[in-house]
Amino acid sequence: MIEELKTRKGFIAALDQSGGSSKKTLVNYGINESDIKNDEVMFNYIHEMRTRIITNEYFTDKHILGVILFRNTMERYIQGINTVKYLNNKNIPTFLKIDLGLDEECDGVQLLKDIPNLDEILDNGIKYGVVGTKMRSVIHEYNEYGIKRIVDQQFSLAKKIIAKGLVPIIEPEVDINAKDKKNIESFLKTEISKQLSKMKKDEYVMFKFTIPDLSNFYDSLLHYKNVVRIVALSGGYDRDKACELLKGNKKMIASFSRALLEGLNINQNDEEFSNTLKNSIEQIYNASVKK
């Protein structure tokens, strides 16, 4: 599995919008906000949208290397088959979003909220068949103390995840509008390198980064044998801009969320929906692979 994640061509589809971002996602998808009356309705709509994407003829392992899900989707069913198993049947491995949201900003960053039931979340993911996890924190400004706290927290959790036999995707997002973005990325990479140098070669991790200001900036992290893949978040860029920037990073592949869903609408007929999704998948794949 590790070798396949390292070498197979494709990108990771981030279908992990949860409580905080689901409503906006649905509004962008063409659902009236007034129709989203409560969480149950919201998550039903979300699952219907994801089902339409995942079952589409163009959503295959030819382009999709993996999918990030959140718990509600992981535990639901598609055409009578559990979502994780359905994706496994398409030869697409799954990663579970495990974070419970972000703390308030402090020292220029937003740490992950505490995850008191981490073992239970991980064991549940293993039961369903996920191969890894994902956790997102955010860096807003250049503050060395704050960035160190982000990296320490991410790696502390990563070690617990690795001990369960899973591959963590570490996501220290850098705000694309941060004033000192280039300096933040430089210090962030230095701190990550320090952590990686302490790890064993078989303690596998992946990274999900904001596309850096300097092209190919994170490539050197792949010299560590335990780094499986480096993927990029779209970070607020539209799909065209995100793909343009990604093409300048030779060893980075996409893990887009909002950019992947761009243009999809609940009111599209099957042909319109399929064509829109096909174009999105091919554009993101090409930006990830054909450089």
Backbone as CSV, one residue per row, in Angstrom:
resi,resn,N_x,N_y,N_z,CA_x,CA_y,CA_z,C_x,C_y,C_z
1,MET,0.830,-1.206,0.000,0.000,0.000,0.000,0.863,1.253,0.000
2,ILE,1.929,1.250,0.805,2.822,2.406,0.871,3.449,2.656,-0.498
3,GLU,3.918,1.574,-1.139,4.566,1.718,-2.439,3.588,2.261,-3.474
4,GLU,2.340,1.806,-3.398,1.332,2.281,-4.346,1.038,3.760,-4.128
5,LEU,0.928,4.176,-2.867,0.698,5.588,-2.568,1.877,6.453,-3.026
6,LYS,3.072,5.893,-2.959,4.265,6.639,-3.352,4.380,6.810,-4.860
7,THR,3.966,5.784,-5.609,4.319,5.750,-7.024,3.151,5.883,-7.992
8,ARG,1.945,5.578,-7.546,0.838,5.594,-8.498,0.508,7.024,-8.913
9,LYS,0.181,7.213,-10.169,-0.155,8.536,-10.676,-1.593,8.887,-10.301
10,GLY,-1.802,10.145,-9.948,-3.143,10.592,-9.604,-3.104,11.696,-8.569
11,PHE,-4.270,12.029,-8.042,-4.363,13.034,-6.975,-5.351,12.552,-5.921
12,ILE,-5.343,13.212,-4.792,-6.226,12.846,-3.686,-7.422,13.794,-3.666
13,ALA,-8.602,13.227,-3.738,-9.836,14.015,-3.693,-10.205,14.265,-2.234
14,ALA,-10.324,15.528,-1.873,-10.671,15.890,-0.497,-12.183,16.100,-0.407
15,LEU,-12.887,15.044,-0.008,-14.346,15.112,0.153,-14.674,15.074,1.639
16,ASP,-14.003,15.939,2.394,-14.091,15.864,3.853,-14.695,17.111,4.495
17,GLN,-15.420,17.912,3.725,-16.081,19.059,4.346,-17.012,18.531,5.439
18,SER,-16.933,19.130,6.621,-17.745,18.664,7.749,-18.623,19.802,8.232
19,GLY,-18.979,19.798,9.504,-19.961,20.755,10.016,-19.665,22.209,9.722
20,GLY,-18.390,22.598,9.810,-18.055,24.005,9.641,-18.157,24.521,8.228
21,SER,-17.924,23.660,7.242,-17.871,24.120,5.853,-18.961,23.531,4.967
22,SER,-19.757,22.626,5.509,-20.738,21.918,4.680,-21.794,22.840,4.095
23,LYS,-22.296,23.761,4.903,-23.375,24.622,4.415,-22.908,25.467,3.230
24,LYS,-21.730,26.046,3.328,-21.197,26.846,2.225,-20.996,25.979,0.984
25,THR,-20.511,24.761,1.192,-20.318,23.824,0.081,-21.636,23.555,-0.628
26,LEU,-22.694,23.354,0.151,-24.001,23.052,-0.425,-24.592,24.255,-1.158
27,VAL,-24.398,25.438,-0.606,-24.882,26.649,-1.285,-24.167,26.804,-2.632
28,ASN,-22.862,26.567,-2.640,-22.110,26.622,-3.903,-22.589,25.556,-4.883
29,TYR,-23.145,24.479,-4.353,-23.640,23.368,-5.164,-25.054,23.641,-5.699
30,GLY,-25.639,24.758,-5.254,-26.931,25.156,-5.788,-28.122,24.884,-4.893
31,ILE,-27.874,24.535,-3.641,-28.962,24.277,-2.700,-29.263,25.556,-1.935
32,ASN,-30.538,25.900,-1.838,-30.936,27.110,-1.111,-30.614,26.962,0.367
33,GLU,-29.997,27.999,0.928,-29.628,27.942,2.344,-30.851,27.712,3.227
34,SER,-31.999,28.266,2.823,-33.228,28.105,3.612,-33.701,26.658,3.665
35,ASP,-33.250,25.827,2.714,-33.638,24.410,2.703,-32.773,23.563,3.632
36,ILE,-31.673,24.139,4.105,-30.773,23.391,5.000,-31.219,23.680,6.442
37,LYS,-32.237,22.988,6.873,-32.950,23.359,8.109,-32.233,22.914,9.383
38,ASN,-31.448,21.866,9.303,-30.726,21.376,10.477,-29.563,20.496,10.015
39,ASP,-28.780,20.005,10.971,-27.595,19.218,10.620,-27.954,17.932,9.888
40,GLU,-29.038,17.300,10.296,-29.415,16.048,9.639,-29.697,16.268,8.154
41,VAL,-30.459,17.321,7.854,-30.758,17.654,6.459,-29.468,17.999,5.723
42,MET,-28.613,18.786,6.373,-27.353,19.205,5.754,-26.490,18.005,5.383
43,PHE,-26.346,17.063,6.306,-25.483,15.918,6.029,-26.115,14.958,5.027
44,ASN,-27.438,14.926,4.967,-28.104,14.133,3.922,-27.797,14.711,2.538
45,TYR,-27.892,16.032,2.428,-27.557,16.695,1.162,-26.089,16.439,0.787
46,ILE,-25.206,16.574,1.776,-23.778,16.360,1.533,-23.532,14.951,1.011
47,HIS,-24.195,13.966,1.629,-23.955,12.582,1.204,-24.520,12.331,-0.195
48,GLU,-25.645,12.956,-0.492,-26.201,12.816,-1.846,-25.241,13.398,-2.888
49,MET,-24.649,14.538,-2.561,-23.680,15.147,-3.475,-22.459,14.256,-3.644
50,ARG,-21.925,13.747,-2.542,-20.740,12.899,-2.610,-21.033,11.584,-3.320
51,THR,-22.220,11.052,-3.106,-22.603,9.816,-3.794,-22.612,10.031,-5.302
52,ARG,-23.130,11.175,-5.714,-23.174,11.484,-7.146,-21.771,11.593,-7.727
53,ILE,-20.839,12.117,-6.952,-19.440,12.239,-7.397,-18.761,10.871,-7.424
54,ILE,-18.855,10.147,-6.322,-18.110,8.894,-6.165,-18.595,7.818,-7.137
55,THR,-19.895,7.809,-7.436,-20.431,6.790,-8.345,-20.263,7.163,-9.810
56,ASN,-19.796,8.368,-10.079,-19.675,8.809,-11.467,-18.636,7.980,-12.219
57,GLU,-18.864,7.762,-13.496,-17.983,6.926,-14.318,-16.572,7.493,-14.447
58,TYR,-16.414,8.806,-14.223,-15.096,9.423,-14.365,-14.318,9.461,-13.048
59,PHE,-14.972,9.073,-11.969,-14.309,9.067,-10.657,-13.732,7.667,-10.441
60,THR,-12.526,7.448,-10.970,-11.917,6.115,-10.933,-10.459,6.206,-10.497
61,ASP,-9.855,5.027,-10.300,-8.452,4.990,-9.891,-7.501,5.371,-11.012
62,LYS,-8.025,5.607,-12.211,-7.187,6.109,-13.298,-6.635,7.490,-12.949
63,HIS,-7.434,8.271,-12.236,-7.035,9.636,-11.873,-6.958,9.858,-10.362
64,ILE,-7.760,9.108,-9.601,-7.893,9.356,-8.165,-7.025,8.391,-7.379
65,LEU,-6.049,8.918,-6.666,-5.121,8.126,-5.870,-5.698,7.785,-4.501
66,GLY,-6.553,8.641,-3.982,-7.145,8.428,-2.665,-8.240,9.449,-2.427
67,VAL,-9.030,9.213,-1.377,-10.122,10.120,-1.015,-10.077,10.377,0.483
68,ILE,-10.211,11.653,0.864,-10.321,12.012,2.284,-11.804,12.167,2.615
69,LEU,-12.243,11.456,3.652,-13.635,11.496,4.095,-13.691,12.006,5.531
70,PHE,-14.873,12.454,5.948,-15.044,12.695,7.382,-15.996,11.627,7.916
71,ARG,-16.086,11.534,9.236,-16.721,10.379,9.883,-18.119,10.101,9.359
72,ASN,-18.929,11.152,9.180,-20.315,10.965,8.773,-20.398,10.246,7.427
73,THR,-19.515,10.614,6.495,-19.502,9.962,5.185,-18.957,8.545,5.289
74,MET,-17.914,8.364,6.079,-17.307,7.040,6.259,-18.334,6.014,6.748
75,GLU,-19.237,6.457,7.604,-20.180,5.528,8.222,-21.452,5.325,7.406
76,ARG,-21.599,6.055,6.299,-22.798,5.921,5.467,-22.572,4.923,4.327
77,TYR,-23.641,4.744,3.547,-23.629,3.727,2.488,-23.922,4.345,1.129
78,ILE,-23.345,3.721,0.109,-23.578,4.104,-1.286,-24.055,2.855,-2.023
79,GLN,-25.262,2.930,-2.543,-25.856,1.791,-3.260,-25.800,0.523,-2.414
80,GLY,-26.086,0.679,-1.114,-26.137,-0.457,-0.202,-24.797,-0.961,0.279
81,ILE,-23.714,-0.285,-0.098,-22.359,-0.686,0.295,-21.745,0.452,1.104
82,ASN,-21.050,0.116,2.182,-20.396,1.161,2.965,-19.473,1.985,2.076
83,THR,-19.417,3.293,2.333,-18.660,4.216,1.478,-17.211,3.793,1.305
84,VAL,-16.549,3.415,2.407,-15.136,3.011,2.327,-14.993,1.763,1.467
85,LYS,-15.863,0.784,1.680,-15.799,-0.444,0.894,-16.101,-0.153,-0.579
86,TYR,-17.070,0.743,-0.826,-17.403,1.103,-2.208,-16.167,1.671,-2.916
87,LEU,-15.454,2.553,-2.234,-14.242,3.134,-2.813,-13.136,2.091,-2.937
88,ASN,-13.013,1.209,-1.952,-12.026,0.133,-2.043,-12.293,-0.747,-3.262
89,ASN,-13.581,-0.976,-3.542,-13.943,-1.776,-4.714,-13.524,-1.095,-6.023
90,LYS,-13.369,0.237,-5.966,-12.876,0.986,-7.131,-11.349,1.157,-7.078
91,ASN,-10.723,0.450,-6.135,-9.267,0.509,-5.937,-8.812,1.899,-5.519
92,ILE,-9.630,2.578,-4.707,-9.307,3.918,-4.207,-9.260,3.865,-2.681
93,PRO,-8.086,4.017,-2.074,-7.978,4.008,-0.615,-8.541,5.281,0.005
94,THR,-8.881,5.200,1.273,-9.516,6.330,1.966,-8.712,6.773,3.185
95,PHE,-8.819,8.070,3.460,-8.211,8.691,4.635,-9.329,9.357,5.440
96,LEU,-9.229,9.304,6.745,-10.262,9.857,7.616,-9.809,11.183,8.217
97,LYS,-10.602,12.217,8.019,-10.378,13.502,8.712,-10.681,13.275,10.190
98,ILE,-9.678,13.470,11.037,-9.865,13.161,12.454,-9.973,14.395,13.337
99,ASP,-9.601,15.574,12.805,-9.604,16.744,13.684,-11.031,17.197,13.988
100,LEU,-11.154,17.880,15.120,-12.453,18.361,15.585,-12.569,19.878,15.429
101,GLY,-11.800,20.419,14.496,-11.823,21.860,14.271,-10.601,22.537,14.863
102,LEU,-10.613,23.867,14.821,-9.459,24.671,15.198,-9.717,25.469,16.469
103,ASP,-8.665,25.640,17.270,-8.720,26.572,18.394,-8.740,28.007,17.882
104,GLU,-9.047,28.942,18.753,-8.959,30.357,18.402,-7.504,30.714,18.091
105,GLU,-7.320,31.721,17.243,-5.970,32.121,16.860,-5.185,32.626,18.066
106,CYS,-3.949,32.153,18.191,-3.040,32.574,19.258,-1.619,32.407,18.742
107,ASP,-0.768,33.365,18.987,0.618,33.327,18.500,0.679,33.156,16.986
108,GLY,-0.291,33.759,16.296,-0.277,33.751,14.840,-0.731,32.466,14.190
109,VAL,-1.238,31.517,14.988,-1.640,30.221,14.433,-2.957,29.754,15.060
110,GLN,-3.551,28.765,14.432,-4.690,28.062,15.020,-4.333,26.589,15.141
111,LEU,-4.152,26.164,16.374,-3.868,24.764,16.659,-5.129,23.930,16.486
112,LEU,-4.937,22.622,16.423,-6.070,21.712,16.445,-6.712,21.728,17.823
113,LYS,-8.016,21.640,17.869,-8.677,21.414,19.151,-8.267,20.050,19.694
114,ASP,-8.303,19.906,20.995,-7.992,18.612,21.601,-8.896,17.531,21.023
115,ILE,-8.342,16.335,20.873,-9.119,15.192,20.384,-9.122,14.151,21.510
116,PRO,-10.019,14.309,22.498,-9.970,13.452,23.687,-10.259,11.975,23.400
117,ASN,-11.014,11.717,22.345,-11.372,10.330,22.011,-10.605,9.826,20.787
118,LEU,-9.324,10.204,20.686,-8.518,9.869,19.512,-8.469,8.364,19.261
119,ASP,-8.204,7.584,20.300,-8.110,6.131,20.115,-9.401,5.563,19.544
120,GLU,-10.519,6.034,20.052,-11.820,5.562,19.571,-12.025,5.938,18.098
121,ILE,-11.654,7.165,17.738,-11.792,7.624,16.343,-10.925,6.770,15.420
122,LEU,-9.685,6.512,15.827,-8.769,5.727,15.000,-9.229,4.278,14.874
123,ASP,-9.649,3.694,15.994,-10.122,2.305,15.957,-11.360,2.171,15.079
124,ASN,-12.207,3.187,15.118,-13.406,3.177,14.283,-13.027,3.258,12.797
125,GLY,-12.059,4.111,12.484,-11.586,4.212,11.112,-10.986,2.908,10.612
126,ILE,-10.206,2.256,11.467,-9.607,0.968,11.113,-10.703,-0.069,10.853
127,LYS,-11.729,-0.041,11.683,-12.854,-0.988,11.518,-13.483,-0.842,10.128
128,TYR,-13.617,0.392,9.668,-14.228,0.616,8.357,-13.256,0.385,7.202
129,GLY,-11.947,0.444,7.484,-10.973,0.118,6.446,-10.190,1.276,5.869
130,VAL,-10.138,2.415,6.575,-9.322,3.526,6.072,-7.843,3.179,6.203
131,VAL,-7.003,3.790,5.365,-5.565,3.515,5.410,-4.790,4.621,6.114
132,GLY,-5.446,5.758,6.316,-4.745,6.875,6.931,-5.701,7.919,7.464
133,THR,-5.130,9.031,7.895,-5.899,10.107,8.516,-5.446,11.444,7.953
134,LYS,-6.209,12.492,8.304,-5.810,13.858,7.946,-6.209,14.805,9.060
135,MET,-5.347,15.798,9.328,-5.648,16.775,10.389,-5.076,18.124,9.966
136,ARG,-5.927,19.151,10.050,-5.574,20.473,9.526,-5.458,21.499,10.635
137,SER,-4.307,22.189,10.652,-4.132,23.380,11.478,-3.730,24.517,10.540
138,VAL,-3.737,25.760,11.039,-3.545,26.907,10.143,-2.522,27.889,10.726
139,ILE,-1.628,28.368,9.850,-0.647,29.386,10.216,-1.018,30.684,9.511
140,HIS,-1.215,31.754,10.291,-1.660,33.032,9.737,-0.541,34.060,9.586
141,GLU,0.502,33.935,10.418,1.572,34.933,10.358,2.883,34.325,10.845
142,TYR,3.961,35.047,10.565,5.284,34.553,10.966,5.462,34.754,12.466
143,ASN,5.365,33.648,13.184,5.589,33.649,14.625,6.255,32.308,14.935
144,GLU,7.533,32.335,15.231,8.290,31.090,15.377,7.731,30.203,16.490
145,TYR,7.338,30.812,17.588,6.791,30.034,18.700,5.496,29.330,18.261
146,GLY,4.618,30.065,17.579,3.362,29.491,17.120,3.576,28.375,16.113
147,ILE,4.497,28.587,15.167,4.756,27.569,14.139,5.335,26.308,14.781
148,LYS,6.238,26.477,15.743,6.784,25.312,16.461,5.670,24.537,17.159
149,ARG,4.731,25.247,17.751,3.612,24.576,18.438,2.769,23.769,17.451
150,ILE,2.542,24.350,16.260,1.796,23.640,15.211,2.510,22.332,14.853
151,VAL,3.799,22.419,14.575,4.564,21.242,14.143,4.626,20.209,15.256
152,ASP,4.887,20.653,16.487,4.951,19.718,17.621,3.624,18.982,17.807
153,GLN,2.525,19.724,17.725,1.218,19.096,17.913,0.930,18.084,16.802
154,GLN,1.203,18.478,15.563,0.937,17.592,14.438,1.750,16.295,14.545
155,PHE,3.019,16.405,14.868,3.858,15.209,14.939,3.532,14.357,16.165
156,SER,3.135,14.974,17.260,2.715,14.216,18.434,1.513,13.333,18.108
157,LEU,0.546,13.911,17.389,-0.614,13.128,16.961,-0.223,12.089,15.920
158,ALA,0.667,12.476,15.009,1.088,11.560,13.947,1.681,10.279,14.523
159,LYS,2.463,10.390,15.581,3.094,9.207,16.177,2.042,8.251,16.745
160,LYS,0.971,8.796,17.316,-0.112,7.951,17.839,-0.862,7.264,16.696
161,ILE,-1.004,7.982,15.598,-1.702,7.435,14.420,-0.858,6.328,13.786
162,ILE,0.439,6.566,13.664,1.351,5.578,13.102,1.351,4.299,13.942
163,ALA,1.276,4.462,15.262,1.261,3.303,16.163,0.053,2.410,15.923
164,LYS,-0.987,2.962,15.326,-2.197,2.185,14.993,-2.083,1.535,13.608
165,GLY,-0.972,1.774,12.917,-0.794,1.192,11.590,-1.372,2.022,10.470
166,LEU,-1.669,3.306,10.737,-2.246,4.201,9.738,-1.202,5.219,9.273
167,VAL,-1.465,5.829,8.131,-0.569,6.852,7.585,-1.219,8.223,7.784
168,PRO,-0.644,9.085,8.617,-1.225,10.413,8.824,-0.851,11.394,7.716
169,ILE,-1.831,12.169,7.279,-1.556,13.327,6.422,-1.491,14.537,7.340
170,ILE,-0.308,15.091,7.466,-0.083,16.262,8.314,-0.357,17.504,7.476
171,GLU,-1.266,18.360,7.947,-1.659,19.533,7.151,-1.491,20.823,7.947
172,PRO,-0.311,21.440,7.887,-0.122,22.760,8.507,-0.344,23.848,7.441
173,GLU,-1.594,24.164,7.183,-1.929,25.127,6.116,-1.354,26.506,6.427
174,VAL,-0.750,27.114,5.417,-0.305,28.511,5.524,-1.319,29.372,4.775
175,ASP,-1.875,30.334,5.453,-2.851,31.244,4.839,-2.246,31.869,3.579
176,ILE,-2.955,31.738,2.450,-2.412,32.266,1.190,-2.250,33.786,1.222
177,ASN,-2.943,34.448,2.156,-2.846,35.904,2.268,-1.875,36.359,3.360
178,ALA,-1.156,35.410,3.956,-0.203,35.768,5.013,0.868,36.714,4.479
179,LYS,1.165,37.745,5.240,2.097,38.789,4.792,3.499,38.230,4.575
180,ASP,3.936,37.340,5.434,5.292,36.791,5.366,5.260,35.324,4.937
181,LYS,4.466,35.021,3.928,4.237,33.620,3.548,5.546,32.883,3.244
182,LYS,6.434,33.499,2.515,7.691,32.836,2.148,8.526,32.526,3.389
183,ASN,8.604,33.464,4.337,9.361,33.230,5.567,8.701,32.168,6.431
184,ILE,7.380,32.180,6.467,6.648,31.155,7.214,6.999,29.772,6.665
185,GLU,6.951,29.643,5.346,7.213,28.341,4.719,8.636,27.872,4.981
186,SER,9.591,28.798,4.984,10.983,28.444,5.251,11.146,27.913,6.667
187,PHE,10.583,28.617,7.642,10.712,28.187,9.037,9.931,26.889,9.266
188,LEU,8.765,26.781,8.644,7.944,25.571,8.776,8.706,24.346,8.278
189,LYS,9.330,24.458,7.113,10.076,23.317,6.570,11.245,22.939,7.471
190,THR,11.919,23.929,8.032,13.034,23.652,8.941,12.561,22.856,10.156
191,GLU,11.439,23.278,10.744,10.921,22.587,11.922,10.438,21.178,11.579
192,ILE,9.833,21.024,10.417,9.388,19.698,9.987,10.593,18.786,9.760
193,SER,11.639,19.312,9.158,12.848,18.519,8.919,13.448,18.022,10.237
194,LYS,13.423,18.849,11.256,13.928,18.442,12.573,13.146,17.244,13.105
195,GLN,11.833,17.292,12.931,10.990,16.189,13.413,11.235,14.923,12.596
196,LEU,11.329,15.073,11.283,11.525,13.900,10.423,12.858,13.213,10.708
197,SER,13.858,13.994,11.055,15.188,13.421,11.316,15.186,12.521,12.555
198,LYS,14.163,12.652,13.397,14.065,11.829,14.614,13.232,10.567,14.401
199,MET,12.603,10.456,13.243,11.669,9.355,13.020,12.353,8.162,12.359
200,LYS,11.766,6.987,12.563,12.260,5.775,11.909,11.807,5.756,10.457
201,LYS,12.530,5.017,9.630,12.240,4.983,8.200,10.881,4.368,7.882
202,ASP,10.392,3.531,8.791,9.096,2.882,8.542,7.943,3.581,9.266
203,GLU,8.206,4.774,9.781,7.130,5.586,10.375,6.654,6.548,9.287
204,TYR,5.684,6.097,8.519,5.317,6.796,7.287,4.357,7.959,7.537
205,VAL,4.614,9.055,6.841,3.760,10.237,6.918,3.579,10.819,5.515
206,MET,2.514,11.594,5.371,2.301,12.408,4.177,2.116,13.841,4.641
207,PHE,2.309,14.788,3.727,2.112,16.199,4.049,1.143,16.827,3.063
208,LYS,0.307,17.709,3.589,-0.591,18.504,2.755,-0.277,19.970,3.027
209,PHE,0.312,20.627,2.027,0.783,21.997,2.184,0.007,22.960,1.275
210,THR,-0.056,24.202,1.691,-0.394,25.288,0.784,0.685,25.338,-0.298
211,ILE,0.299,25.596,-1.534,1.279,25.676,-2.621,2.286,26.780,-2.280
212,PRO,3.584,26.457,-2.245,4.574,27.421,-1.739,4.883,28.547,-2.717
213,ASP,5.390,29.650,-2.167,5.796,30.789,-3.000,6.964,30.432,-3.907
214,LEU,7.904,29.613,-3.418,9.047,29.174,-4.209,8.738,27.793,-4.783
215,SER,8.740,27.679,-6.097,8.423,26.406,-6.745,9.348,25.291,-6.256
216,ASN,8.769,24.111,-6.069,9.504,22.901,-5.667,10.127,23.024,-4.271
217,PHE,9.623,23.947,-3.473,10.248,24.257,-2.189,10.235,23.058,-1.234
218,TYR,9.176,22.273,-1.258,9.058,21.168,-0.306,9.641,19.854,-0.829
219,ASP,10.157,19.841,-2.052,10.654,18.595,-2.642,11.715,17.925,-1.781
220,SER,12.534,18.713,-1.117,13.634,18.139,-0.332,13.147,17.249,0.799
221,LEU,11.900,17.433,1.237,11.363,16.577,2.298,11.201,15.134,1.824
222,LEU,11.102,14.936,0.515,10.967,13.584,-0.031,12.268,12.794,0.075
223,HIS,13.359,13.438,0.458,14.610,12.716,0.688,14.507,11.842,1.934
224,TYR,13.589,12.177,2.824,13.345,11.319,3.982,12.510,10.124,3.523
225,LYS,13.012,8.914,3.774,12.397,7.700,3.241,10.982,7.473,3.756
226,ASN,10.668,8.066,4.900,9.332,7.833,5.480,8.276,8.814,4.976
227,VAL,8.666,9.763,4.115,7.682,10.687,3.535,7.106,10.034,2.281
228,VAL,5.836,9.678,2.354,5.184,8.935,1.288,4.852,9.841,0.104
229,ARG,4.278,10.993,0.397,3.811,11.887,-0.676,3.654,13.290,-0.106
230,ILE,3.810,14.278,-0.967,3.514,15.660,-0.611,2.380,16.130,-1.518
231,VAL,1.303,16.577,-0.900,0.129,16.998,-1.666,-0.186,18.455,-1.359
232,ALA,-0.983,19.045,-2.229,-1.273,20.480,-2.128,-2.747,20.718,-1.893
233,LEU,-3.048,21.663,-1.017,-4.427,22.132,-0.872,-4.624,23.344,-1.780
234,SER,-5.865,23.581,-2.180,-6.114,24.714,-3.082,-6.134,26.037,-2.326
235,GLY,-6.458,26.005,-1.045,-6.232,27.139,-0.160,-6.995,28.416,-0.446
236,GLY,-8.093,28.332,-1.185,-8.853,29.534,-1.514,-8.662,29.996,-2.945
237,TYR,-7.658,29.443,-3.646,-7.513,29.735,-5.069,-8.625,29.038,-5.850
238,ASP,-9.066,29.647,-6.955,-9.986,28.903,-7.818,-9.195,27.810,-8.531
239,ARG,-9.901,26.910,-9.220,-9.242,25.736,-9.788,-8.166,26.112,-10.810
240,ASP,-8.461,27.069,-11.675,-7.480,27.449,-12.700,-6.184,27.938,-12.063
241,LYS,-6.302,28.804,-11.058,-5.114,29.364,-10.402,-4.373,28.286,-9.620
242,ALA,-5.128,27.450,-8.895,-4.494,26.388,-8.112,-3.730,25.430,-9.017
243,CYS,-4.314,25.077,-10.152,-3.657,24.160,-11.084,-2.431,24.806,-11.725
244,GLU,-2.548,26.083,-12.051,-1.406,26.800,-12.625,-0.230,26.797,-11.656
245,LEU,-0.491,27.088,-10.386,0.575,27.110,-9.378,1.124,25.708,-9.119
246,LEU,0.234,24.729,-9.100,0.664,23.359,-8.830,1.608,22.837,-9.899
247,LYS,1.382,23.222,-11.138,2.236,22.756,-12.242,3.690,23.154,-12.045
248,GLY,3.933,24.221,-11.287,5.308,24.652,-11.031,6.000,23.876,-9.932
249,ASN,5.315,22.876,-9.371,5.884,22.071,-8.285,5.914,20.613,-8.734
250,LYS,7.068,20.171,-9.207,7.193,18.929,-9.965,6.787,17.687,-9.182
251,LYS,7.039,17.662,-7.890,6.805,16.434,-7.119,5.609,16.550,-6.178
252,MET,4.808,17.568,-6.380,3.631,17.803,-5.545,2.378,17.468,-6.348
253,ILE,1.451,16.733,-5.726,0.182,16.432,-6.385,-0.942,17.133,-5.625
254,ALA,-2.092,17.182,-6.239,-3.218,17.909,-5.639,-3.934,17.083,-4.578
255,SER,-4.485,17.781,-3.621,-5.511,17.237,-2.736,-6.541,18.346,-2.557
256,PHE,-7.269,18.603,-3.639,-8.177,19.739,-3.682,-9.571,19.353,-3.187
257,SER,-10.233,20.329,-2.604,-11.594,20.154,-2.101,-12.528,21.072,-2.873
258,ARG,-12.521,22.344,-2.502,-13.379,23.330,-3.156,-13.091,23.406,-4.658
259,ALA,-11.822,23.355,-5.039,-11.460,23.451,-6.458,-11.950,22.243,-7.249
260,LEU,-12.015,21.069,-6.602,-12.527,19.876,-7.277,-14.027,19.991,-7.548
261,LEU,-14.758,20.584,-6.610,-16.219,20.674,-6.720,-16.679,21.858,-7.569
262,GLU,-15.763,22.737,-7.922,-16.102,23.963,-8.640,-16.882,23.652,-9.923
263,GLY,-18.041,24.296,-10.075,-18.851,24.133,-11.283,-19.921,23.070,-11.185
264,LEU,-19.832,22.183,-10.202,-20.861,21.157,-10.025,-22.119,21.779,-9.426
265,ASN,-23.277,21.340,-9.896,-24.528,21.932,-9.428,-25.613,20.858,-9.372
266,ILE,-26.403,20.924,-8.316,-27.455,19.928,-8.107,-28.465,19.906,-9.251
267,ASN,-28.615,21.018,-9.954,-29.615,21.124,-11.019,-29.111,20.644,-12.379
268,GLN,-27.850,20.260,-12.456,-27.320,19.740,-13.706,-27.903,18.354,-13.984
269,ASN,-28.198,18.071,-15.254,-28.599,16.707,-15.586,-27.350,15.819,-15.557
270,ASP,-27.530,14.517,-15.732,-26.414,13.587,-15.571,-25.278,13.875,-16.546
271,GLU,-25.626,14.231,-17.771,-24.591,14.505,-18.762,-23.809,15.771,-18.414
272,GLU,-24.512,16.819,-18.006,-23.850,18.075,-17.628,-22.961,17.859,-16.409
273,PHE,-23.477,17.141,-15.437,-22.715,16.871,-14.213,-21.450,16.079,-14.546
274,SER,-21.608,15.024,-15.340,-20.470,14.171,-15.701,-19.407,14.943,-16.473
275,ASN,-19.833,15.764,-17.405,-18.863,16.534,-18.190,-18.098,17.531,-17.331
276,THR,-18.818,18.176,-16.405,-18.163,19.132,-15.497,-17.157,18.424,-14.605
277,LEU,-17.568,17.281,-14.041,-16.671,16.528,-13.164,-15.478,15.985,-13.950
278,LYS,-15.722,15.479,-15.124,-14.650,14.957,-15.987,-13.608,16.036,-16.259
279,ASN,-14.060,17.227,-16.629,-13.129,18.325,-16.922,-12.333,18.716,-15.685
280,SER,-13.004,18.748,-14.531,-12.332,19.094,-13.283,-11.267,18.065,-12.939
281,ILE,-11.639,16.789,-13.005,-10.706,15.715,-12.672,-9.508,15.719,-13.615
282,GLU,-9.756,15.877,-14.902,-8.653,15.850,-15.873,-7.716,17.044,-15.691
283,GLN,-8.285,18.214,-15.407,-7.446,19.402,-15.204,-6.561,19.241,-13.980
284,ILE,-7.132,18.743,-12.881,-6.375,18.580,-11.646,-5.342,17.453,-11.807
285,TYR,-5.721,16.386,-12.492,-4.782,15.273,-12.747,-3.593,15.767,-13.572
286,ASN,-3.876,16.506,-14.623,-2.806,17.001,-15.486,-1.847,17.923,-14.723
287,ALA,-2.429,18.762,-13.842,-1.581,19.661,-13.042,-0.745,18.882,-12.032
288,SER,-1.230,17.705,-11.631,-0.523,16.875,-10.664,0.540,16.000,-11.297
289,VAL,0.274,15.547,-12.516,1.081,14.480,-13.112,1.872,14.925,-14.337
290,LYS,1.250,15.739,-15.188,1.885,16.079,-16.470,2.583,17.430,-16.356
291,LYS,3.834,17.410,-15.923,4.571,18.639,-15.660,5.868,18.674,-16.468
